[in-house]
C-alpha positions as a Python dict, from the first residue, in 0.01 Angstrom:
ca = {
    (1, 'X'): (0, 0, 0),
    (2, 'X'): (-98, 352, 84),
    (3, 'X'): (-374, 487, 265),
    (4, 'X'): (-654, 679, 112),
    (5, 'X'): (-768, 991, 320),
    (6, 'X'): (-1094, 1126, 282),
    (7, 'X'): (-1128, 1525, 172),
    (8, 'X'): (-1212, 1541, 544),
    (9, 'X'): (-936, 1343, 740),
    (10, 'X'): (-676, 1542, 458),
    (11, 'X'): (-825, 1882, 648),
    (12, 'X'): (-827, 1750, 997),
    (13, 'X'): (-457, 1660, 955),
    (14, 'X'): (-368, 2002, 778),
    (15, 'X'): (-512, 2143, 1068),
    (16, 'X'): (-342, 1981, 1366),
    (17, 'X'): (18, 2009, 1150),
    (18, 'X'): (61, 2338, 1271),
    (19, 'X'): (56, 2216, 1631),
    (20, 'X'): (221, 1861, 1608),
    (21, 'X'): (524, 1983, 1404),
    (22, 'X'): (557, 2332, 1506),
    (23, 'X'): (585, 2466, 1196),
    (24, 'X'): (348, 2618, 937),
    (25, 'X'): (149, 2409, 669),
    (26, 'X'): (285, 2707, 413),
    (27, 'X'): (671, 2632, 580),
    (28, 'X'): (633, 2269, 509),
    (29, 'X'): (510, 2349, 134),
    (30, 'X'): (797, 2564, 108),
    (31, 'X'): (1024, 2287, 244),
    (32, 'X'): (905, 2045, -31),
    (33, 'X'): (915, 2274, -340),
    (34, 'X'): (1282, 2319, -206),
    (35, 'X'): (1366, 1972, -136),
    (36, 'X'): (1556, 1714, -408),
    (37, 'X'): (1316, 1647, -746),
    (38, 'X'): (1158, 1338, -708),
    (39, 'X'): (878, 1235, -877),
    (40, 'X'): (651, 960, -727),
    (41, 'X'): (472, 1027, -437),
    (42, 'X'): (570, 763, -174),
    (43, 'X'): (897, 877, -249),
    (44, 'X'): (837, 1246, -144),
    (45, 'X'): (645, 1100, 131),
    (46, 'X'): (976, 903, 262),
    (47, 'X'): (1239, 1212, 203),
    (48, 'X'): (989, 1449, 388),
    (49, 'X'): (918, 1167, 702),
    (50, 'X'): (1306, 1100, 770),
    (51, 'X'): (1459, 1400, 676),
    (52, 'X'): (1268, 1607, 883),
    (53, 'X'): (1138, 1322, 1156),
    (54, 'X'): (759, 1360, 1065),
    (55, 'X'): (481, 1086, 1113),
    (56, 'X'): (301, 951, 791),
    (57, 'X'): (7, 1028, 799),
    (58, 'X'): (149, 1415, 828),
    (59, 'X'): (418, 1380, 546),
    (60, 'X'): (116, 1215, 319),
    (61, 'X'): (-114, 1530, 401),
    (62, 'X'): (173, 1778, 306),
    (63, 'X'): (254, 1576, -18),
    (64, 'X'): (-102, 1532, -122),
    (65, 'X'): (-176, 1927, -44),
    (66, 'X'): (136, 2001, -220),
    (67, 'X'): (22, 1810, -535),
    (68, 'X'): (-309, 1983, -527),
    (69, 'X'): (-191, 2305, -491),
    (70, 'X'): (60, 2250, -752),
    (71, 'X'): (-184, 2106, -1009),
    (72, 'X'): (-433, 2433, -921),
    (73, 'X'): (-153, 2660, -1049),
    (74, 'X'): (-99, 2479, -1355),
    (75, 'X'): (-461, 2490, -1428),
    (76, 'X'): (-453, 2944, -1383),
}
């Protein structure tokens, strides 16, 4: 069973991201909206952590701000 961040923890790992991975939180987005279509979210969570070596708890953070940021555009 998955974790459930708080709004908080979600931000704190956003943050540190950048540092951990060396790569951007906006290269990482980019990486997922270009990577294969799959639909449930432990499964994007599993191609993101071992194609690209990432822990969990960051390749959950990128998927879940992907999905909000994804849902906010279909909202505009």
């Amino acid at each position: 069973m998955s974790q459930v961040f708080s709004e908080e923890t979600h931000r704190n790992l956003l943050a540190r991201i950048p540092h951990c991975t060396g790569r951007e939180i906006s290269d990482w987005l980019r990486t997922v909206e270009e990577g294969p279509a799959l639909f449930r979210f432990e499964e994007k969570v599993s191609w993101l952590r071992h194609e690209h070596n990432l822990a969990y708890g960051h390749a959950k953070a990128i998927i879940h701000e992907y999905d909000l940021r994804r849902a906010a555009r279909k909202l505009l």
